[in-house]
XYZ file of C-alpha atoms in Angstrom:
690
model
C -26.798 45.149 2.787
C -24.429 42.255 2.259
C -25.922 41.569 -1.202
C -25.126 45.098 -2.298
C -21.568 44.763 -0.984
C -21.088 41.437 -2.783
C -22.568 42.819 -5.994
C -20.129 45.730 -5.957
C -17.290 43.350 -5.137
C -18.104 41.313 -8.244
C -18.407 44.396 -10.469
C -15.164 45.763 -9.109
C -13.293 42.771 -10.508
C -13.008 44.688 -13.794
C -10.671 47.137 -12.125
C -8.590 44.726 -10.035
C -4.911 45.789 -10.251
C -2.707 43.895 -12.646
C -1.105 42.085 -9.704
C -4.138 40.405 -8.164
C -2.657 39.303 -4.870
C -0.216 41.675 -3.262
C 2.173 40.181 -0.740
C 1.563 36.516 -1.682
C 2.196 34.305 -4.693
C 0.582 36.178 -7.562
C -0.716 35.648 -11.077
C -0.799 38.456 -13.608
C -4.183 39.521 -15.015
C -4.753 38.675 -18.638
C -4.669 41.553 -21.204
C -8.221 42.367 -22.329
C -7.432 41.951 -26.039
C -5.897 38.489 -25.572
C -8.678 37.354 -23.274
C -11.368 38.502 -25.712
C -9.705 36.647 -28.611
C -9.718 33.459 -26.513
C -13.371 34.052 -25.510
C -14.459 34.445 -29.131
C -12.553 31.290 -30.059
C -14.845 29.185 -27.846
C -18.093 31.213 -28.047
C -20.606 29.412 -30.254
C -23.585 31.806 -30.047
C -23.955 35.142 -31.815
C -26.477 37.844 -30.972
C -26.002 40.646 -33.458
C -22.329 41.603 -33.232
C -21.900 40.055 -29.768
C -20.437 36.622 -29.234
C -21.685 34.537 -26.308
C -20.672 31.259 -24.642
C -22.983 28.474 -23.571
C -22.283 26.570 -20.375
C -20.991 23.707 -22.533
C -18.667 26.099 -24.415
C -17.153 27.197 -21.123
C -17.061 23.958 -19.111
C -16.419 21.423 -21.876
C -14.725 23.544 -24.555
C -12.661 26.127 -22.659
C -11.954 24.305 -19.364
C -11.871 20.814 -20.908
C -14.062 19.259 -18.178
C -16.761 16.605 -18.842
C -15.075 15.517 -22.100
C -17.160 12.394 -22.681
C -20.064 12.461 -25.121
C -22.486 11.049 -22.534
C -21.794 13.870 -20.024
C -24.491 15.073 -17.657
C -25.887 18.332 -19.147
C -27.471 19.364 -15.821
C -24.059 19.332 -14.087
C -22.502 21.330 -16.937
C -25.322 23.881 -16.800
C -24.976 24.228 -13.012
C -21.222 24.796 -13.219
C -21.612 27.203 -16.143
C -23.981 29.232 -13.976
C -21.032 30.137 -11.761
C -19.783 32.455 -14.493
C -23.224 33.439 -15.817
C -23.958 36.150 -13.259
C -27.036 37.379 -15.198
C -28.472 33.825 -15.091
C -29.774 34.024 -18.672
C -28.123 30.761 -19.729
C -25.357 32.497 -21.729
C -21.931 33.913 -20.779
C -20.949 37.284 -22.112
C -17.386 38.529 -22.398
C -17.792 40.943 -19.445
C -18.907 37.984 -17.312
C -16.012 35.887 -18.640
C -13.546 38.614 -17.797
C -15.136 39.254 -14.377
C -14.658 35.582 -13.457
C -11.027 35.746 -14.572
C -10.555 38.523 -12.048
C -12.402 36.605 -9.336
C -10.031 33.678 -9.751
C -7.175 35.968 -8.701
C -8.711 36.758 -5.291
C -7.404 35.036 -2.136
C -10.874 33.594 -1.394
C -11.545 32.507 -4.977
C -12.528 28.977 -3.932
C -15.249 30.189 -1.522
C -16.428 32.842 -4.009
C -16.724 30.220 -6.722
C -18.654 27.858 -4.431
C -20.927 30.746 -3.395
C -21.767 31.522 -7.014
C -22.516 27.832 -7.574
C -25.277 28.052 -4.952
C -26.416 31.590 -5.819
C -28.441 30.270 -8.726
C -30.573 33.389 -9.165
C -27.701 35.888 -8.996
C -29.040 37.848 -6.019
C -25.847 37.873 -4.014
C -27.542 35.789 -1.311
C -28.166 32.052 -0.890
C -31.649 30.919 0.124
C -32.605 27.516 1.478
C -34.188 26.702 -1.885
C -30.932 27.535 -3.679
C -28.984 25.347 -1.270
C -31.449 22.442 -1.454
C -31.662 22.448 -5.247
C -27.886 22.327 -5.718
C -27.237 19.761 -2.969
C -29.881 17.372 -4.361
C -27.864 17.271 -7.608
C -24.697 16.113 -5.861
C -23.665 12.469 -5.894
C -23.262 12.586 -2.102
C -26.862 13.523 -1.461
C -27.965 10.814 -3.873
C -26.062 8.208 -1.848
C -26.849 9.522 1.643
C -29.667 12.107 1.662
C -29.073 15.011 4.050
C -31.826 15.936 6.511
C -33.014 19.233 5.066
C -35.363 19.721 8.012
C -32.739 19.164 10.698
C -31.559 21.539 13.369
C -28.338 22.394 11.509
C -30.196 23.766 8.477
C -32.641 25.720 10.656
C -29.825 27.325 12.630
C -28.502 28.970 9.454
C -31.727 29.517 7.429
C -34.119 30.117 10.299
C -36.858 27.981 11.797
C -39.100 28.507 8.759
C -36.081 28.331 6.418
C -36.945 31.726 4.896
C -33.754 33.503 5.806
C -31.183 34.186 3.101
C -27.490 34.088 4.030
C -24.705 36.309 2.787
C -21.395 35.314 1.270
C -19.449 35.567 4.536
C -22.076 33.575 6.422
C -22.254 31.007 3.637
C -18.492 30.445 3.761
C -18.832 29.401 7.424
C -21.918 27.336 6.649
C -20.104 25.454 3.853
C -17.108 24.884 6.139
C -19.332 23.298 8.837
C -21.683 21.482 6.514
C -19.552 18.429 5.785
C -18.790 17.828 9.430
C -22.510 17.865 10.071
C -23.009 15.565 7.079
C -20.758 12.987 8.693
C -22.783 13.137 11.902
C -26.032 12.717 9.958
C -24.628 9.694 8.160
C -23.496 8.129 11.446
C -26.966 8.535 12.944
C -28.551 7.004 9.864
C -26.387 3.854 10.286
C -27.023 3.849 14.052
C -30.815 4.173 14.223
C -31.009 2.771 17.749
C -28.532 5.308 19.127
C -25.986 2.829 20.511
C -23.025 5.049 19.637
C -21.525 2.309 17.490
C -21.635 1.329 13.827
C -20.194 -1.705 12.026
C -16.861 -1.686 10.212
C -18.637 -1.983 6.878
C -20.922 0.921 7.730
C -17.860 2.971 8.710
C -16.301 2.106 5.360
C -19.477 3.131 3.480
C -19.819 6.445 5.294
C -16.207 7.461 4.843
C -16.226 6.516 1.154
C -19.430 8.476 0.648
C -18.960 11.559 2.799
C -15.180 11.908 3.064
C -13.917 10.323 -0.146
C -12.345 13.637 -1.141
C -10.011 13.363 1.873
C -8.841 9.811 1.206
C -5.532 8.955 -0.335
C -5.166 5.479 -1.924
C -3.251 4.210 1.169
C -5.974 5.282 3.559
C -8.798 4.074 1.381
C -7.251 0.617 1.092
C -7.046 0.268 4.900
C -10.376 1.567 6.162
C -11.621 -1.829 7.319
C -8.226 -2.741 8.838
C -8.324 0.422 10.917
C -11.356 -0.826 12.832
C -9.490 -3.902 14.142
C -7.223 -1.950 16.458
C -7.136 1.129 18.559
C -10.086 2.213 20.698
C -12.877 0.567 18.708
C -13.657 -2.927 20.088
C -13.885 -5.759 17.614
C -15.502 -4.859 14.348
C -17.511 -1.971 15.860
C -16.585 1.698 15.460
C -17.526 4.120 18.212
C -18.772 7.642 17.516
C -15.645 9.051 19.222
C -13.377 6.943 16.980
C -15.427 8.007 13.947
C -15.153 11.739 14.787
C -11.431 11.438 15.595
C -10.754 9.720 12.280
C -12.539 12.411 10.237
C -10.866 15.122 12.276
C -7.462 13.543 11.631
C -8.048 13.681 7.908
C -9.041 17.364 8.153
C -6.036 18.219 10.336
C -3.219 16.507 8.412
C -1.525 19.796 7.585
C -1.529 20.578 11.293
C -0.136 17.120 12.046
C 2.738 17.872 9.685
C 3.530 21.037 11.606
C 3.580 19.042 14.833
C 6.015 16.585 13.299
C 8.312 19.413 12.123
C 8.109 20.933 15.588
C 9.131 17.642 17.113
C 12.051 17.200 14.712
C 13.253 20.832 14.581
C 12.245 21.075 10.886
C 14.009 17.860 9.813
C 12.136 15.666 7.377
C 13.786 12.244 7.701
C 13.745 11.610 11.455
C 11.504 8.975 13.017
C 9.153 10.191 15.748
C 7.426 8.127 18.397
C 3.819 8.503 19.537
C 4.999 9.844 22.907
C 7.051 12.566 21.241
C 4.062 13.542 19.079
C 1.843 13.601 22.171
C 4.252 15.911 23.903
C 4.314 18.514 21.147
C 0.546 18.169 20.564
C -0.112 19.724 23.938
C 0.529 23.099 22.242
C -2.309 22.396 19.756
C -5.749 21.931 21.264
C -7.144 20.766 17.886
C -5.217 17.451 18.029
C -6.324 14.810 20.498
C -4.585 11.651 21.813
C -7.177 9.541 20.014
C -6.342 11.162 16.684
C -2.672 10.413 17.223
C -3.523 6.815 18.168
C -5.349 6.411 14.854
C -2.455 8.063 13.029
C 0.139 5.612 14.358
C -2.238 2.683 13.834
C -2.598 3.674 10.203
C 1.166 4.003 9.701
C 1.808 0.695 11.516
C -0.365 -1.141 8.989
C 2.613 -0.680 6.618
C 5.729 -0.438 8.780
C 5.126 -1.945 12.256
C 7.831 0.246 13.772
C 5.763 2.397 16.089
C 7.403 5.488 14.542
C 6.477 7.912 11.775
C 8.396 10.073 9.266
C 7.307 12.993 7.178
C 7.004 10.683 4.181
C 4.417 8.621 6.106
C 2.360 11.752 6.651
C 2.567 12.612 2.982
C 1.122 9.198 2.092
C -1.842 9.850 4.391
C -2.464 13.550 3.789
C -5.292 14.360 1.332
C -4.470 16.389 -1.708
C -4.926 20.081 -0.908
C -6.271 22.310 -3.655
C -3.887 25.071 -2.560
C -0.930 22.843 -3.582
C -2.355 22.771 -7.090
C -2.810 26.504 -6.974
C 0.803 26.983 -5.856
C 2.047 24.627 -8.566
C 0.118 26.622 -11.167
C 1.481 29.894 -9.807
C 5.009 28.500 -9.856
C 4.606 27.324 -13.435
C 3.147 30.688 -14.453
C 5.945 32.560 -12.690
C 8.676 30.456 -14.290
C 7.032 30.882 -17.689
C 6.701 34.670 -17.348
C 8.627 36.309 -14.465
C 6.972 39.429 -13.091
C 8.196 42.857 -14.083
C 10.816 44.018 -11.663
C 12.666 47.206 -10.955
C 16.254 47.757 -12.017
C 17.252 47.780 -8.351
C 15.702 44.314 -7.779
C 17.548 42.908 -10.809
C 20.847 44.420 -9.662
C 20.380 42.971 -6.153
C 19.588 39.568 -7.607
C 22.738 39.719 -9.760
C 24.792 40.643 -6.723
C 23.177 37.813 -4.769
C 23.962 35.230 -7.427
C 27.417 36.656 -7.955
C 28.230 36.340 -4.252
C 26.920 32.813 -3.916
C 28.648 31.749 -7.145
C 31.918 33.209 -5.924
C 31.798 31.387 -2.612
C 30.698 28.101 -4.215
C 33.333 28.367 -6.921
C 36.108 29.052 -4.388
C 35.085 26.049 -2.283
C 34.969 23.760 -5.340
C 38.318 24.994 -6.751
C 40.143 24.636 -3.436
C 38.766 21.133 -2.859
C 40.239 19.695 -6.065
C 43.161 21.992 -6.832
C 45.905 19.393 -6.170
C 44.288 17.140 -8.757
C 44.192 20.023 -11.237
C 47.916 20.697 -10.735
C 48.749 17.019 -11.376
C 46.513 17.056 -14.468
C 48.256 20.120 -15.862
C 51.755 18.743 -15.396
C 50.777 15.422 -16.958
C 49.293 17.183 -19.994
C 52.379 19.388 -20.427
C 54.751 16.386 -20.375
C 56.107 15.828 -23.905
C 57.079 12.409 -25.244
C 58.748 13.563 -28.485
C 62.281 12.622 -29.520
C 63.724 15.953 -28.287
C 62.579 15.708 -24.735
C 64.358 12.720 -23.312
C 63.320 10.851 -20.259
C 59.778 11.459 -18.978
C 59.586 13.289 -15.655
C 56.403 11.526 -14.392
C 55.365 7.910 -15.006
C 51.698 8.563 -14.042
C 49.494 10.844 -11.995
C 50.327 9.186 -8.669
C 54.083 9.426 -9.412
C 53.585 13.115 -10.290
C 51.792 13.777 -6.971
C 54.546 12.026 -4.968
C 57.350 14.004 -6.725
C 55.574 17.335 -6.230
C 55.272 16.700 -2.479
C 58.890 15.415 -2.265
C 60.520 18.319 -4.095
C 58.101 21.212 -3.458
C 56.411 20.282 -0.227
C 52.700 19.722 0.448
C 51.791 23.298 -0.419
C 53.400 22.747 -3.807
C 50.158 21.043 -4.695
C 48.456 24.433 -4.285
C 50.884 26.439 -6.458
C 48.855 28.993 -8.468
C 45.731 28.719 -6.236
C 45.487 32.412 -5.403
C 44.991 33.691 -8.978
C 42.639 30.780 -9.521
C 40.468 31.925 -6.614
C 40.620 35.544 -7.822
C 39.168 34.481 -11.175
C 36.565 32.045 -9.828
C 34.102 34.762 -8.721
C 33.504 36.421 -12.128
C 33.823 33.118 -13.961
C 31.171 31.296 -11.955
C 28.965 34.379 -11.784
C 28.885 34.899 -15.539
C 28.555 31.179 -16.203
C 25.614 30.574 -13.823
C 23.856 33.831 -14.732
C 24.141 33.211 -18.470
C 22.879 29.678 -18.124
C 19.840 30.844 -16.111
C 19.118 33.712 -18.461
C 19.165 31.629 -21.623
C 17.182 28.824 -19.958
C 14.486 31.380 -19.113
C 14.284 32.382 -22.782
C 13.616 28.737 -23.823
C 11.256 27.958 -20.941
C 7.545 27.854 -21.787
C 4.879 26.960 -19.191
C 7.604 25.804 -16.850
C 9.063 23.342 -19.397
C 12.342 23.625 -21.331
C 13.243 21.394 -24.299
C 16.502 19.523 -24.334
C 17.937 21.605 -27.139
C 17.197 24.698 -25.067
C 19.188 23.228 -22.193
C 22.112 22.446 -24.509
C 22.096 25.954 -26.030
C 21.897 27.553 -22.581
C 24.883 25.508 -21.406
C 26.870 26.328 -24.558
C 26.200 30.028 -24.102
C 27.307 29.819 -20.494
C 30.564 28.085 -21.522
C 31.245 30.646 -24.236
C 30.611 33.604 -21.915
C 33.103 32.420 -19.330
C 36.086 32.313 -21.712
C 36.672 36.057 -21.280
C 37.507 35.319 -17.619
C 38.706 31.695 -17.874
C 41.471 32.116 -20.400
C 43.564 34.801 -18.551
C 42.967 32.899 -15.309
C 44.083 29.568 -16.700
C 47.191 30.756 -18.583
C 48.530 32.349 -15.375
C 47.546 29.306 -13.314
C 49.166 26.838 -15.732
C 52.447 28.741 -15.917
C 52.623 28.831 -12.132
C 51.771 25.120 -11.921
C 54.557 24.005 -14.264
C 57.117 26.456 -12.912
C 57.948 24.138 -10.044
C 59.105 21.412 -12.450
C 62.472 23.159 -12.892
C 64.378 23.061 -9.614
C 66.891 25.767 -10.617
C 64.283 28.209 -11.844
C 63.745 31.400 -9.944
C 60.496 31.830 -8.099
C 57.686 32.838 -10.434
C 54.744 34.948 -9.288
C 51.342 35.748 -10.803
C 52.216 39.431 -11.278
C 55.410 38.643 -13.213
C 53.503 36.231 -15.447
C 50.904 38.895 -16.282
C 53.593 41.478 -16.987
C 55.432 39.063 -19.267
C 52.299 38.120 -21.229
C 50.666 41.522 -21.566
C 46.944 41.981 -22.166
C 46.774 40.206 -25.537
C 49.038 37.421 -24.274
C 46.511 36.610 -21.563
C 44.195 35.398 -24.326
C 46.702 33.098 -25.963
C 44.925 29.785 -26.634
C 41.474 31.409 -26.244
C 40.146 29.472 -29.276
C 41.159 26.171 -27.669
C 39.705 27.384 -24.377
C 36.371 28.090 -26.090
C 36.573 24.735 -27.872
C 36.831 23.101 -24.437
C 34.446 25.244 -22.334
C 31.514 25.527 -24.754
C 30.952 21.775 -25.285
C 31.780 21.100 -21.624
C 28.951 23.338 -20.383
C 26.628 22.199 -23.180
C 27.040 18.657 -21.835
C 27.312 19.426 -18.176
C 24.315 21.590 -17.356
C 21.644 19.402 -19.077
C 23.258 16.249 -17.638
C 23.228 17.779 -14.137
C 19.576 18.906 -14.387
C 18.387 15.474 -15.502
C 20.592 13.523 -13.093
C 19.430 15.700 -10.216
C 15.799 15.089 -11.130
C 16.386 11.342 -11.403
C 18.062 11.218 -8.002
C 15.347 13.147 -6.177
C 13.275 11.135 -3.720
C 9.633 10.217 -4.245
C 8.627 13.652 -3.026
C 10.883 15.529 -5.395
C 13.429 16.559 -2.778
C 17.170 16.435 -3.308
C 19.351 15.812 -0.269
C 22.841 17.399 -0.211
C 24.358 13.971 -0.983
C 22.183 13.548 -4.062
C 23.183 17.044 -5.272
C 26.869 16.185 -4.800
C 26.554 12.867 -6.610
C 24.490 14.448 -9.439
C 27.139 17.120 -9.996
C 29.909 14.524 -9.948
C 28.137 12.153 -12.355
C 27.352 14.951 -14.814
C 30.996 15.990 -14.766
C 32.278 12.614 -15.943
C 31.119 12.754 -19.591
C 31.542 16.511 -19.811
C 35.136 16.484 -18.568
C 36.324 13.404 -20.418
C 34.896 14.212 -23.867
C 36.589 17.636 -24.085
C 40.036 16.434 -22.956
C 41.621 16.804 -26.477
C 40.714 20.531 -26.486
C 42.124 20.866 -22.970
C 45.431 19.246 -24.034
C 45.792 21.634 -26.979
C 44.925 24.596 -24.753
C 47.568 23.573 -22.214
C 50.291 23.146 -24.852
C 49.513 26.598 -26.349
C 49.534 28.357 -23.000
C 52.684 26.811 -21.465
C 56.083 28.321 -22.336
C 58.009 25.597 -24.260
C 61.394 24.762 -22.755
C 64.500 24.234 -24.779
C 64.147 21.228 -27.032
C 60.351 21.122 -26.848
C 58.072 21.591 -29.798
C 56.497 25.021 -30.159
C 53.001 25.697 -31.627
C 51.699 28.659 -33.583
C 47.986 28.005 -33.127
C 45.193 25.558 -32.483
C 45.411 23.714 -35.818
C 49.222 23.659 -35.744
C 49.205 22.221 -32.234
C 46.693 19.511 -33.114
C 48.697 18.524 -36.215
C 52.067 18.352 -34.455
C 50.785 16.490 -31.409
C 49.224 13.912 -33.715
C 52.385 13.578 -35.803
C 54.880 13.410 -32.911
C 52.978 11.666 -30.146
C 49.976 9.914 -31.766
C 46.278 10.055 -31.018
C 46.707 8.857 -27.448
C 48.438 12.122 -26.544
C 45.119 13.976 -26.934
C 43.787 12.014 -23.978
C 46.715 12.666 -21.644
C 45.485 13.592 -18.204
C 41.930 12.511 -19.015
C 41.710 10.505 -15.807
C 43.106 13.359 -13.716
C 40.761 15.786 -15.531
C 37.741 13.680 -14.669
C 38.968 13.253 -11.101
C 39.332 17.021 -10.867
C 36.326 18.387 -12.832
C 33.788 15.841 -11.678
C 34.170 16.364 -7.906
C 34.885 20.088 -8.375
C 31.572 20.754 -10.073
C 29.839 18.425 -7.643
C 31.227 20.417 -4.694
C 30.601 23.753 -6.427
C 26.967 23.094 -7.229
C 26.047 21.440 -3.953
C 27.605 24.467 -2.213
C 25.725 26.870 -4.502
C 22.371 25.170 -3.968
C 22.776 24.819 -0.214
C 23.782 28.459 0.058
C 20.544 29.349 -1.739
C 18.588 27.234 0.710
C 20.245 28.797 3.755
C 20.148 32.332 2.373
C 16.824 32.149 0.558
C 15.943 35.541 -0.954
C 13.106 36.047 -3.493
C 13.792 39.002 -5.815
C 10.626 38.425 -7.788
C 12.262 36.799 -10.812
C 12.649 33.178 -11.828
C 14.077 31.319 -8.869
C 17.598 29.899 -9.255
C 17.893 26.121 -9.170
C 18.121 24.903 -5.608
C 16.539 28.005 -4.033
C 13.666 26.013 -2.577
C 13.994 24.892 0.998
C 14.017 21.276 2.010
C 10.272 21.102 2.625
C 9.016 17.901 1.121
C 5.958 18.214 -1.054
C 4.400 15.507 -3.168
C 5.668 15.370 -6.702
C 2.419 15.026 -8.589
C 2.402 14.489 -12.361
C 1.241 17.877 -13.565
C -0.415 18.413 -16.907
C 0.861 21.542 -18.639
C -1.384 24.590 -18.335
C -3.491 24.917 -21.505
C -2.199 27.725 -23.716
C -5.625 29.483 -23.615
C -5.734 29.508 -19.812
C -4.151 32.938 -19.271
C -4.287 35.340 -16.353
C -6.583 34.153 -13.586
C -7.767 31.249 -15.725
C -4.442 29.525 -15.060
C -6.018 28.715 -11.675
C -9.458 27.726 -12.956
C -8.955 23.933 -12.983
C -7.466 23.813 -9.455
C -10.317 25.961 -8.167
C -13.003 23.774 -9.732
C -11.143 20.730 -8.449
C -10.998 22.376 -4.990
C -14.802 22.418 -4.760
C -14.566 18.630 -4.769
C -11.442 18.115 -2.707
C -12.287 20.655 -0.001
C -16.115 20.698 0.099
C -16.956 17.320 -1.425
C -19.276 18.931 -3.999
C -19.213 16.134 -6.559
C -21.698 16.484 -9.421
C -22.740 13.590 -11.698
C -20.470 13.453 -14.708
C -22.651 11.201 -16.848
C -26.323 11.037 -17.781
C -28.479 8.690 -15.787
C -28.400 5.222 -17.281
C -25.329 5.960 -19.432
C -22.379 3.575 -19.607
C -19.861 5.159 -17.276
C -16.160 5.058 -18.293
C -13.338 5.687 -15.853
C -13.161 9.466 -15.704
C -10.989 11.932 -13.831
C -12.405 14.339 -11.296
C -12.747 18.041 -11.959
């Protein structure tokens, strides 16, 4: 018996594995102790030592639905009955926990809708169950459904005595709203002409298909009847069916668009191009495409569509809300992973960071060389004539005396150090950000601390790298000097010498990263398009903009570091430490000396980090690998999804209950099962849907 199977399926929810959905996006089951504490927090009824919830406790208190004082108690009781499997009017903790497990199942939406109609808890839906629930919906109150029609009899039998199982009910519910639209059309066309008026079309769609309407579509329903295949202000049955089918098939239409554009999101596509690719999909008809282009042309009049146009028309899918909740849950608490997975992820990030860092360093290395030589140029009384008048003069003289490749002197050791430097920097930033992230949100101070930790961690690699690089960069200033190599510099300095100026390096790198990473994250978000997608250009510009304040504000520390790490020539001032260098530079050259090379530093650091991060994020898009942890920034592909304003997940919605609100909302957005939210005759405020 199907009822026996369904009953065992429901009971088996208590033993669902901790990972509810294997192979797809998952949500971790809630620990029993935590779930029980939350249950008792909202349960208002006590029977002996047992705490119980009423429907109002669950729907209004726990879920936060129907918040107004003049709510409809019948609707709340009906929705509460979904969880109350014993149908005694109260919800026990085992029932509360069982529903938490049900919400983790792939077919949770259909299971929830089934339990809404299974009002006696038998595991089957009778005609009486179906009729009683449907008569409470706002749709039936506006346009009554023919409960004696052929559609109902086909499912429940000629005498309507047959009870249908869960699997049969899922198909029935899927077909029901299409049948409802036909019933509504016949009601407005009593003479059977095959046409209804534009106003009738508007009324039917707003009543039967309102859950599929976006604001753009809803505002243009009447205008749609003035073009296309419907003559004048009349709408034919074919046009009516094609329009409702178009709304149902918008996700399929998006796939057709991507097929026509080879997965590009910003190309314009003509009707003829869409018609050509639609031949592979029998579900999409030429009339549906005609209506689609008519709807888009009401705004653009170009005869072409883009993916953004489809997004404006596509109804909100409950699965998008589910995925957003899953993503928030995953970012808030990454799943437990094996040591091997974590090692592979570290190697993955290390490799991408190394490549991105090498690309960024090479792109701006000539600017870095000019910056270093300008900062090392002394203007004290013992030095004499300045070698370079400005950065441009420095660049010209390097090319004249050392050749073009003189601009890349010291690049090799720089590239050798980029891999561990960028790897430790990016990994530390991500790790600390994860520690401060709650429910997918991170406070600003958490971003600053994460950036500071990233900057501090890189000094162990940065300081030896930079002292070798700087000495090679300034070696070319003396024409008579013998050729200096990286190996000879390392031998001369020794291990401890490689960390000369490390305090100044930390003084520069820690505030730089504390400024840069938060600035980049917020600039990137601000430059995303209306769908939340960042193009490569926006990533490059975001990285460059964030680098301007970060690079310029830490220039004094960079000047001190350079002076400490460069070997002073005869007649030049020597420094014993960070404080000594700061004091002597101020005394001999004035405050302006601390900002030497600031322009060159900004010109180098700003584009370098822009190039590095755009390379890093694009590499993650092209080589997208999910290791089960929190996803690195930029790992998402370029698929455009609407950027809805998401309320944070309530703290008490743990485990499967993180998906409760999207599931209850899905019963409206997918099946149109709207229940009255206010008592009859009550003053109705503007209220959100489930």
